[in-house]
Tab-separated table of C-alpha atoms in Angstrom:
chain	number	residue	atom	x	y	z
A	139	MET	CA	195.553	69.917	156.847
A	140	THR	CA	195.055	68.452	160.297
A	141	THR	CA	196.168	64.902	161.092
A	142	LEU	CA	192.518	63.956	161.527
A	143	ALA	CA	191.599	65.241	158.086
A	144	HIS	CA	194.541	63.500	156.427
A	145	THR	CA	193.740	60.200	158.168
A	146	MET	CA	190.101	60.275	157.109
A	147	MET	CA	190.922	61.079	153.494
A	148	THR	CA	193.441	58.245	153.310
A	149	ALA	CA	191.092	55.752	154.955
A	150	ALA	CA	188.168	56.677	152.715
A	151	ARG	CA	190.229	56.242	149.547
A	152	SER	CA	191.736	52.917	150.617
A	153	ALA	CA	188.361	51.513	151.645
A	154	GLU	CA	186.900	52.107	148.183
A	155	ALA	CA	189.922	51.626	145.977
A	156	GLY	CA	189.919	47.864	145.526
A	157	PHE	CA	187.577	45.183	144.330
A	158	ALA	CA	185.874	42.731	146.634
A	159	GLY	CA	188.244	40.024	147.775
A	160	PRO	CA	187.612	36.275	147.965
A	161	GLY	CA	184.421	35.509	149.825
A	162	GLU	CA	183.287	39.129	149.778
A	163	LEU	CA	180.911	38.892	146.836
A	164	ASP	CA	177.243	38.644	147.664
A	165	ARG	CA	176.532	34.930	147.796
A	166	TYR	CA	172.949	35.393	146.739
A	167	ALA	CA	171.996	38.160	144.335
A	168	TYR	CA	168.422	39.333	144.349
A	169	PRO	CA	166.312	40.428	141.429
A	170	GLU	CA	166.248	43.849	139.909
A	171	SER	CA	163.033	45.763	140.440
A	172	SER	CA	161.603	46.517	137.028
A	173	GLY	CA	158.440	48.174	138.248
A	174	ALA	CA	156.359	45.714	136.220
A	175	ALA	CA	153.197	44.190	137.635
A	176	ARG	CA	153.943	41.405	140.085
A	177	THR	CA	152.193	38.087	140.357
A	178	THR	CA	150.012	37.393	143.375
A	179	THR	CA	150.823	33.715	143.684
A	180	ASN	CA	151.833	32.426	147.086
A	181	ALA	CA	154.862	30.652	145.635
A	182	PRO	CA	158.158	31.922	147.050
A	183	ALA	CA	159.734	34.652	144.931
A	184	TRP	CA	162.984	32.706	144.655
A	185	GLU	CA	161.373	29.867	142.671
A	186	GLY	CA	161.337	29.805	138.879
A	187	PRO	CA	163.707	29.254	135.961
A	188	GLU	CA	165.126	32.782	136.229
A	189	ALA	CA	165.665	32.984	139.938
A	190	ASP	CA	167.690	35.698	141.578
A	191	MET	CA	170.928	33.748	141.149
A	192	SER	CA	171.047	34.969	137.524
A	193	ARG	CA	172.012	38.463	138.607
A	194	VAL	CA	175.143	37.869	140.662
A	195	GLY	CA	177.159	40.978	141.405
A	196	ARG	CA	174.454	43.662	141.507
A	197	ARG	CA	175.081	44.411	145.154
A	198	ALA	CA	178.496	42.799	145.556
A	199	ALA	CA	179.953	45.687	147.522
A	200	GLY	CA	176.933	45.737	149.818
A	201	SER	CA	177.914	42.485	151.501
A	202	ARG	CA	181.505	43.229	152.417
A	203	GLY	CA	182.134	42.267	155.990
A	204	ARG	CA	178.790	40.478	156.405
A	205	GLY	CA	178.463	36.915	157.598
A	206	LEU	CA	175.721	34.565	156.451
A	207	HIS	CA	173.329	36.167	158.919
A	208	GLY	CA	173.932	39.675	157.572
A	209	GLN	CA	173.729	38.471	153.970
A	210	LEU	CA	170.388	36.776	154.551
A	211	VAL	CA	168.958	39.867	156.268
A	212	GLN	CA	170.117	41.913	153.285
A	213	GLN	CA	168.643	39.471	150.765
A	214	LEU	CA	165.239	39.057	152.370
A	215	GLY	CA	164.988	42.725	153.337
A	216	GLN	CA	165.641	43.868	149.785
A	217	MET	CA	163.155	41.349	148.388
A	218	ILE	CA	160.444	42.498	150.801
A	219	VAL	CA	161.025	46.208	150.273
A	220	SER	CA	161.141	45.823	146.482
A	221	GLY	CA	157.837	43.963	146.541
A	222	ASP	CA	159.199	40.631	145.332
A	223	LEU	CA	157.911	39.219	148.605
A	224	GLY	CA	154.576	40.999	148.921
A	225	ALA	CA	152.481	41.811	151.967
A	226	ASP	CA	151.043	38.810	153.822
A	227	ARG	CA	153.362	36.469	151.950
A	228	PRO	CA	154.228	33.494	154.204
A	229	LEU	CA	157.925	32.951	154.912
A	230	VAL	CA	158.637	29.343	155.760
A	231	PRO	CA	161.981	29.039	157.607
A	232	GLU	CA	162.651	25.564	156.208
A	233	GLU	CA	162.209	26.796	152.617
A	234	ILE	CA	164.430	29.797	153.242
A	235	GLY	CA	167.133	27.627	154.775
A	236	GLN	CA	167.080	25.234	151.833
A	237	ARG	CA	167.013	27.966	149.204
A	238	PHE	CA	169.890	29.956	150.668
A	239	GLU	CA	171.755	26.968	152.124
A	240	VAL	CA	171.926	28.331	155.654
A	241	SER	CA	171.171	26.830	159.053
A	242	ARG	CA	167.954	27.158	161.034
A	243	THR	CA	169.792	29.399	163.482
A	244	VAL	CA	170.811	31.835	160.724
A	245	VAL	CA	167.261	31.916	159.357
A	246	ARG	CA	165.718	32.388	162.803
A	247	GLU	CA	168.040	35.239	163.777
A	248	SER	CA	167.618	36.923	160.397
A	249	LEU	CA	163.831	36.843	160.679
A	250	ARG	CA	164.101	38.353	164.156
A	251	VAL	CA	166.066	41.280	162.742
A	252	LEU	CA	163.468	41.782	160.010
A	253	GLU	CA	160.691	41.563	162.593
A	254	ALA	CA	162.362	44.310	164.648
A	255	LYS	CA	162.345	46.479	161.526
A	256	GLY	CA	158.615	45.885	161.092
A	257	LEU	CA	159.030	43.966	157.838
A	258	VAL	CA	157.688	40.626	159.064
A	259	SER	CA	155.582	39.314	161.930
A	260	ALA	CA	155.671	35.913	163.591
A	261	ARG	CA	152.572	34.605	165.371
A	262	PRO	CA	151.658	31.201	166.796
A	263	ASN	CA	149.567	29.019	164.470
A	264	VAL	CA	150.041	31.592	161.703
A	265	GLY	CA	153.778	31.555	161.105
A	266	THR	CA	155.957	34.338	159.721
A	267	ARG	CA	154.433	36.658	157.172
A	268	VAL	CA	155.465	39.831	155.383
A	269	ARG	CA	153.873	42.958	156.866
A	270	PRO	CA	152.399	45.850	154.835
A	271	VAL	CA	154.385	49.023	154.206
A	272	SER	CA	152.375	50.878	156.854
A	273	ASP	CA	154.013	48.688	159.518
A	274	TRP	CA	157.610	49.153	158.363
A	275	ASN	CA	160.071	51.265	160.315
A	276	LEU	CA	160.735	53.646	157.437
A	277	LEU	CA	163.326	55.524	159.514
A	278	ASP	CA	165.514	52.436	159.819
A	279	PRO	CA	168.803	53.049	157.942
A	280	ASP	CA	168.688	49.613	156.294
A	281	ILE	CA	165.162	50.135	155.009
A	282	ILE	CA	166.171	53.550	153.703
A	283	GLU	CA	168.992	51.901	151.788
A	284	TRP	CA	166.804	49.075	150.465
A	285	ARG	CA	164.078	51.483	149.323
A	286	ALA	CA	166.722	53.490	147.480
A	287	PHE	CA	167.324	50.479	145.221
A	288	GLY	CA	163.668	49.542	144.770
A	289	PRO	CA	160.692	50.804	142.815
A	290	GLN	CA	160.056	53.435	145.512
A	291	ARG	CA	163.430	55.076	144.905
A	292	GLU	CA	162.026	58.417	143.730
A	293	ASP	CA	159.584	58.647	146.629
A	294	GLN	CA	162.432	57.749	148.992
A	295	ARG	CA	164.622	60.536	147.677
A	296	ARG	CA	161.867	63.132	147.839
A	297	GLU	CA	160.783	62.146	151.355
A	298	LEU	CA	164.334	62.162	152.681
A	299	SER	CA	165.044	65.541	151.136
A	300	GLU	CA	161.873	67.023	152.620
A	301	LEU	CA	162.725	65.573	156.023
A	302	ARG	CA	166.231	66.995	155.930
A	303	CYS	CA	164.989	70.449	154.916
A	304	THR	CA	162.837	70.372	158.039
A	305	ILE	CA	165.211	69.073	160.690
A	306	GLU	CA	168.688	70.268	159.687
A	307	PRO	CA	168.104	74.047	159.777
A	308	LEU	CA	166.533	73.582	163.218
A	309	ALA	CA	169.484	71.452	164.316
A	310	ALA	CA	171.912	74.167	163.162
A	311	ARG	CA	170.018	76.754	165.208
A	312	LEU	CA	169.953	74.584	168.314
A	313	ALA	CA	173.635	73.691	167.986
A	314	VAL	CA	174.553	77.316	168.627
A	315	GLY	CA	175.296	77.858	172.296
A	316	GLN	CA	175.914	74.213	173.106
A	317	GLY	CA	179.528	75.106	173.856
A	318	ARG	CA	181.004	71.997	172.270
A	319	GLU	CA	184.231	73.284	170.794
A	320	GLU	CA	185.393	69.788	169.868
A	321	VAL	CA	182.288	69.341	167.717
A	322	GLN	CA	182.861	72.650	165.944
A	323	GLN	CA	186.456	71.634	165.287
A	324	ARG	CA	185.306	68.316	163.877
A	325	LEU	CA	182.839	70.091	161.593
A	326	ALA	CA	185.625	72.429	160.465
A	327	ASP	CA	187.796	69.385	159.746
A	328	MET	CA	185.061	67.947	157.530
A	329	VAL	CA	184.901	71.197	155.558
A	330	GLU	CA	188.678	71.064	155.171
A	331	ILE	CA	188.463	67.506	153.903
A	332	MET	CA	185.754	68.469	151.403
A	333	THR	CA	187.887	71.372	150.193
A	334	HIS	CA	190.898	69.160	149.486
A	335	ALA	CA	188.747	66.353	148.050
A	336	LEU	CA	187.121	68.807	145.631
A	337	ALA	CA	190.530	70.027	144.463
A	338	GLN	CA	191.646	66.433	143.882
A	339	GLY	CA	188.414	65.277	142.253
A	340	ASP	CA	187.947	62.713	145.028
A	341	THR	CA	184.164	62.294	145.135
A	342	ILE	CA	184.257	59.350	147.540
A	343	THR	CA	186.136	61.242	150.238
A	344	PHE	CA	183.959	64.308	149.654
A	345	SER	CA	180.778	62.283	150.166
A	346	ARG	CA	182.109	60.588	153.304
A	347	ALA	CA	183.063	63.924	154.879
A	348	ASP	CA	179.772	65.462	153.798
A	349	ALA	CA	177.773	62.668	155.439
A	350	GLU	CA	179.719	62.969	158.686
A	351	PHE	CA	179.286	66.746	158.693
A	352	HIS	CA	175.503	66.580	158.498
A	353	GLY	CA	175.129	63.668	160.886
A	354	LEU	CA	177.384	65.323	163.469
A	355	LEU	CA	175.542	68.618	163.195
A	356	VAL	CA	172.218	66.957	164.018
A	357	GLN	CA	173.839	65.124	166.931
A	358	SER	CA	175.216	68.394	168.314
A	359	ALA	CA	171.795	70.077	168.544
A	360	GLY	CA	171.346	68.980	172.162
A	361	ASN	CA	167.949	67.464	171.381
A	362	ARG	CA	167.626	63.729	172.008
A	363	MET	CA	164.852	63.267	169.459
A	364	LEU	CA	166.795	65.091	166.766
A	365	GLU	CA	169.912	63.147	167.711
A	366	HIS	CA	167.981	59.968	166.982
A	367	LEU	CA	167.598	61.205	163.401
A	368	ALA	CA	171.341	61.655	162.819
A	369	GLY	CA	171.668	58.197	161.293
A	370	ILE	CA	168.807	58.951	158.950
A	371	VAL	CA	170.532	62.087	157.710
A	372	SER	CA	173.726	60.136	157.046
A	373	SER	CA	171.776	57.430	155.235
A	374	ALA	CA	170.039	60.051	153.117
A	375	LEU	CA	173.425	61.314	151.936
A	376	GLN	CA	175.021	57.909	151.452
A	377	VAL	CA	172.435	55.844	149.608
A	378	SER	CA	172.377	55.764	145.852
A	379	GLY	CA	170.083	58.454	144.522
A	380	GLY	CA	170.619	60.868	147.377
A	381	PRO	CA	168.687	64.099	147.877
A	382	ALA	CA	169.016	66.776	145.220
A	383	THR	CA	170.868	69.405	147.218
A	384	GLY	CA	174.166	71.236	147.095
A	385	CYS	CA	175.657	68.157	148.785
A	386	GLU	CA	174.796	65.907	145.883
A	387	ARG	CA	178.041	66.433	144.014
A	388	PRO	CA	181.238	68.291	144.939
A	389	THR	CA	181.118	71.988	144.049
A	390	GLU	CA	182.782	75.108	145.362
A	391	ALA	CA	179.348	76.512	146.240
A	392	SER	CA	178.573	73.473	148.391
A	393	VAL	CA	181.858	73.792	150.289
A	394	ALA	CA	181.247	77.516	150.797
A	395	HIS	CA	177.804	76.879	152.285
A	396	HIS	CA	179.198	74.266	154.677
A	397	ARG	CA	181.873	76.713	155.753
A	398	ARG	CA	179.269	79.425	156.445
A	399	VAL	CA	177.424	77.031	158.750
A	400	VAL	CA	180.621	76.398	160.740
A	401	GLU	CA	181.421	80.121	160.912
A	402	ALA	CA	177.929	80.913	162.192
A	403	LEU	CA	178.246	78.233	164.881
A	404	GLY	CA	181.590	79.628	165.952
A	405	ALA	CA	180.198	83.158	166.129
A	406	GLY	CA	177.200	82.011	168.156
A	407	GLU	CA	174.733	83.354	165.600
A	408	ALA	CA	171.701	81.081	165.658
A	409	ASN	CA	169.790	82.878	162.915
A	410	ALA	CA	172.803	82.852	160.620
A	411	ALA	CA	173.446	79.148	161.263
A	412	GLU	CA	169.854	78.241	160.456
A	413	SER	CA	169.840	80.431	157.360
A	414	ALA	CA	173.138	79.018	156.088
A	415	MET	CA	171.912	75.445	156.487
A	416	ARG	CA	168.623	76.230	154.782
A	417	GLN	CA	170.504	77.827	151.895
A	418	LEU	CA	172.785	74.802	151.637
A	419	LEU	CA	169.865	72.389	151.434
A	420	SER	CA	168.011	74.537	148.906
A	421	THR	CA	170.959	74.808	146.531
A	422	GLY	CA	170.830	72.690	143.405
A	423	PRO	CA	173.736	70.524	142.211
A	424	ASP	CA	174.804	73.346	139.880
A	425	GLY	CA	175.356	75.627	142.864
A	426	GLU	CA	172.328	77.795	142.084
A	427	ALA	CA	169.396	78.184	144.465
A	428	ARG	CA	166.403	76.140	143.350
A	429	PRO	CA	162.873	77.559	143.244
A	430	ALA	CA	160.897	76.795	146.398
A	431	ALA	CA	158.565	74.509	144.451
A	432	GLN	CA	161.521	72.333	143.438
A	433	GLN	CA	163.206	72.106	146.809
A	434	GLY	CA	163.135	68.506	147.926
A	435	ALA	CA	162.545	67.247	144.388
A	436	PRO	CA	164.835	64.440	143.204
A	437	SER	CA	167.361	64.753	140.432
A	438	GLY	CA	169.164	62.214	138.320
A	439	ALA	CA	172.581	62.069	140.024
A	440	ASP	CA	173.533	59.115	142.153
A	441	HIS	CA	175.307	59.260	145.472
A	442	VAL	CA	177.899	56.931	146.908
A	443	VAL	CA	176.705	53.573	148.191
A	444	PRO	CA	177.464	53.337	151.919
A	445	ALA	CA	179.771	50.899	153.608
A	446	PRO	CA	177.736	47.903	154.856
A	447	ARG	CA	176.339	47.770	158.369
A	448	GLU	CA	176.698	44.709	160.551
A	449	HIS	CA	173.435	43.302	161.871
């Protein structure tokens, strides 16, 4: 195994091996999404005898490495996406600061991040309000992650799978002839990592290498617009409830399909690269090809929750 492969496997295992240390637990847990009908009152969702503090630990790992600003973005973003803070709901900075015990600066900067994602809008004489789903940046990696834990989880999985089945075979075709040997070597390293991780039953390392493989392939297509979607592909593989493809759980068939993609790239065979990627994405978790009508449909297996992003 190459030094690169060994280093990545070791780092992936060590990053997930332990529990959250002091100060790493999510300071404010937010409510589970039951799918039940929600009230239309204008009262803030965090008020009530069974406020979100009763569910500490649900997303503990999701706040590792985040400061107060990142935690508040995570909290409010999840509450908006889950529907606990519905469309047109006013968000009063003073109330948020008091409820979450953070400064005005933290609240202001957090709302700016959410506004950039299309989740809220701030207007003079109107204040800050939650925006409807049609205004959200649904390609934002954070929103993808938040939707994966909300009532829209099944729609999120299906939409991501359909998107991947459209863009990744094209990316594989375009990657041929780009002449980036270092990229092909990196892809080969990821296949090597997946091979060893499968033999060792290391699903975390397998998923990390799998996500990097697909994200890197899209980046190597030489198309700026496709490259912009690389983060979305990685998010699709990393969020809980990932797409129902051969990548969903480690199998020998999945590794073999990844290897065929790399071989086709190395041989400069565009048709073969596209075909191999399409076959990979249309292979069910059991290693068998799924009927066309089921391709892109979600299944019940969960994927690995991603490492947190700094805001």
